[in-house]
PDB file of C-alpha atoms in Angstrom:
ATOM      1  CA  MET O   9     -14.632  -5.273  23.178  1.00 52.00           C
ATOM      2  CA  SER O  10     -13.494  -6.957  19.967  1.00 73.00           C
ATOM      3  CA  ASN O  11     -14.951  -4.116  17.891  1.00 83.00           C
ATOM      4  CA  ASN O  12     -12.912  -1.587  19.905  1.00 88.00           C
ATOM      5  CA  LYS O  13      -9.722  -3.582  19.377  1.00 86.00           C
ATOM      6  CA  ASP O  14     -10.493  -3.917  15.670  1.00 85.00           C
ATOM      7  CA  ALA O  15     -11.095  -0.167  15.411  1.00 88.00           C
ATOM      8  CA  GLU O  16      -7.875   0.618  17.290  1.00 90.00           C
ATOM      9  CA  PHE O  17      -5.953  -1.775  15.059  1.00 87.00           C
ATOM     10  CA  ALA O  18      -7.456  -0.172  11.946  1.00 85.00           C
ATOM     11  CA  VAL O  19      -6.429   3.305  13.146  1.00 90.00           C
ATOM     12  CA  ARG O  20      -2.867   2.132  13.883  1.00 90.00           C
ATOM     13  CA  MET O  21      -2.587   0.398  10.520  1.00 83.00           C
ATOM     14  CA  GLU O  22      -3.857   3.516   8.722  1.00 85.00           C
ATOM     15  CA  MET O  23      -1.189   5.619  10.470  1.00 88.00           C
ATOM     16  CA  ILE O  24       1.538   3.091   9.631  1.00 87.00           C
ATOM     17  CA  THR O  25       0.357   2.873   6.023  1.00 79.00           C
ATOM     18  CA  ASN O  26       0.256   6.642   5.594  1.00 81.00           C
ATOM     19  CA  LYS O  27       3.795   7.014   6.952  1.00 85.00           C
ATOM     20  CA  ALA O  28       5.041   4.185   4.746  1.00 82.00           C
ATOM     21  CA  ALA O  29       3.333   5.740   1.712  1.00 77.00           C
ATOM     22  CA  LYS O  30       5.038   9.075   2.346  1.00 80.00           C
ATOM     23  CA  ASP O  31       8.410   7.361   2.735  1.00 82.00           C
ATOM     24  CA  ILE O  32       7.885   5.379  -0.468  1.00 76.00           C
ATOM     25  CA  VAL O  33       6.853   8.472  -2.438  1.00 75.00           C
ATOM     26  CA  LYS O  34       9.885  10.408  -1.184  1.00 79.00           C
ATOM     27  CA  TYR O  35      12.190   7.542  -2.117  1.00 75.00           C
ATOM     28  CA  LEU O  36      10.684   6.932  -5.558  1.00 71.00           C
ATOM     29  CA  THR O  37      10.626  10.617  -6.491  1.00 72.00           C
ATOM     30  CA  SER O  38      14.211  11.175  -5.337  1.00 76.00           C
ATOM     31  CA  ASN O  39      15.519   8.027  -7.071  1.00 67.00           C
ATOM     32  CA  ILE O  40      13.586   8.330 -10.303  1.00 66.00           C
ATOM     33  CA  ASN O  41      16.231   6.422 -12.305  1.00 70.00           C
ATOM     34  CA  ASN O  42      15.626   3.354 -10.124  1.00 67.00           C
ATOM     35  CA  SER O  43      11.897   3.709  -9.579  1.00 63.00           C
ATOM     36  CA  MET O  44      10.927   0.652 -11.655  1.00 72.00           C
ATOM     37  CA  VAL O  45      13.089  -1.567  -9.441  1.00 72.00           C
ATOM     38  CA  SER O  46      11.279  -0.140  -6.425  1.00 71.00           C
ATOM     39  CA  VAL O  47       7.881  -0.735  -7.999  1.00 76.00           C
ATOM     40  CA  VAL O  48       8.768  -4.365  -8.744  1.00 80.00           C
ATOM     41  CA  SER O  49       9.877  -4.766  -5.125  1.00 77.00           C
ATOM     42  CA  LEU O  50       6.558  -3.380  -3.904  1.00 79.00           C
ATOM     43  CA  VAL O  51       4.627  -5.787  -6.148  1.00 83.00           C
ATOM     44  CA  LYS O  52       6.712  -8.651  -4.753  1.00 84.00           C
ATOM     45  CA  ALA O  53       5.894  -7.428  -1.241  1.00 81.00           C
ATOM     46  CA  MET O  54       2.196  -7.579  -2.133  1.00 82.00           C
ATOM     47  CA  ALA O  55       2.633 -11.149  -3.376  1.00 85.00           C
ATOM     48  CA  ILE O  56       4.354 -12.050  -0.099  1.00 84.00           C
ATOM     49  CA  MET O  57       1.408 -10.590   1.827  1.00 81.00           C
ATOM     50  CA  LEU O  58      -1.017 -12.667  -0.257  1.00 84.00           C
ATOM     51  CA  GLU O  59       0.940 -15.880   0.301  1.00 86.00           C
ATOM     52  CA  ALA O  60       1.378 -15.162   4.020  1.00 83.00           C
ATOM     53  CA  SER O  61      -2.359 -14.554   4.262  1.00 81.00           C
ATOM     54  CA  LYS O  62      -3.024 -17.870   2.505  1.00 85.00           C
ATOM     55  CA  ALA O  63      -0.553 -19.711   4.755  1.00 86.00           C
ATOM     56  CA  ALA O  64      -2.311 -18.251   7.805  1.00 82.00           C
ATOM     57  CA  GLY O  65      -5.578 -19.743   6.576  1.00 85.00           C
ATOM     58  CA  GLU O  66      -7.060 -16.502   5.307  1.00 83.00           C
ATOM     59  CA  ASP O  67      -8.968 -16.184   2.069  1.00 84.00           C
ATOM     60  CA  ASP O  68      -6.177 -14.992  -0.218  1.00 80.00           C
ATOM     61  CA  GLU O  69      -8.531 -14.611  -3.194  1.00 85.00           C
ATOM     62  CA  PHE O  70     -10.651 -12.202  -1.147  1.00 85.00           C
ATOM     63  CA  PHE O  71      -7.505 -10.298  -0.125  1.00 82.00           C
ATOM     64  CA  GLU O  72      -6.450 -10.130  -3.779  1.00 84.00           C
ATOM     65  CA  SER O  73      -9.864  -8.789  -4.782  1.00 87.00           C
ATOM     66  CA  ILE O  74      -9.579  -6.102  -2.102  1.00 84.00           C
ATOM     67  CA  ILE O  75      -6.240  -5.045  -3.595  1.00 83.00           C
ATOM     68  CA  PHE O  76      -7.703  -4.714  -7.077  1.00 84.00           C
ATOM     69  CA  ASP O  77     -10.896  -3.032  -5.845  1.00 87.00           C
ATOM     70  CA  THR O  78      -8.899  -0.547  -3.779  1.00 87.00           C
ATOM     71  CA  LEU O  79      -6.290   0.238  -6.422  1.00 84.00           C
ATOM     72  CA  LYS O  80      -8.246   2.923  -8.316  1.00 83.00           C
ATOM     73  CA  SER O  81      -9.145   4.975  -5.247  1.00 86.00           C
ATOM     74  CA  ALA O  82      -5.666   4.403  -3.797  1.00 84.00           C
ATOM     75  CA  ARG O  83      -4.105   5.781  -6.984  1.00 84.00           C
ATOM     76  CA  LYS O  84      -6.208   8.935  -6.684  1.00 86.00           C
ATOM     77  CA  GLU O  85      -5.028   9.384  -3.102  1.00 82.00           C
ATOM     78  CA  ALA O  86      -1.449   8.585  -4.099  1.00 79.00           C
ATOM     79  CA  SER O  87      -1.606  11.126  -6.925  1.00 83.00           C
ATOM     80  CA  LYS O  88      -2.419  13.846  -4.416  1.00 83.00           C
ATOM     81  CA  LEU O  89       0.383  12.629  -2.137  1.00 75.00           C
ATOM     82  CA  VAL O  90       2.917  12.603  -4.973  1.00 76.00           C
ATOM     83  CA  GLY O  91       1.921  16.141  -5.851  1.00 78.00           C
ATOM     84  CA  LYS O  92       2.530  17.269  -2.267  1.00 73.00           C
ATOM     85  CA  VAL O  93       5.731  15.327  -1.587  1.00 67.00           C
ATOM     86  CA  GLY O  94       7.324  14.801  -4.954  1.00 57.00           C
ATOM     87  CA  GLY O  95       6.517  17.977  -6.811  1.00 55.00           C
ATOM     88  CA  GLY O  96       4.046  16.346  -9.198  1.00 51.00           C
ATOM     89  CA  LYS O  97       6.535  14.745 -11.621  1.00 52.00           C
ATOM     90  CA  SER O  98       4.946  12.484 -14.187  1.00 53.00           C
ATOM     91  CA  GLY O  99       6.422   9.432 -15.897  1.00 52.00           C
ATOM     92  CA  ASN O 100       4.046   9.758 -18.848  1.00 50.00           C
TER      93      ASN O 100
END
């Protein structure tokens, strides 16, 4: 039963994350002059998640390693998303 609940939770979180990612991409690409402020806010949000995880007794170092390990593949996925939603603008 726990595995089913974990799987359902994972599916819901994936849907929430995908919607949030699309919203973030739309916002950043439409407010390009303020995108660095938004990026800093997102990094702060990640730090809050790490500290909340630590306060809840979770292994925050493990969570941090997941973030770094996932970043490269997440950037590839995000690059495709930016191309679809934001027209493929590049800051570099």
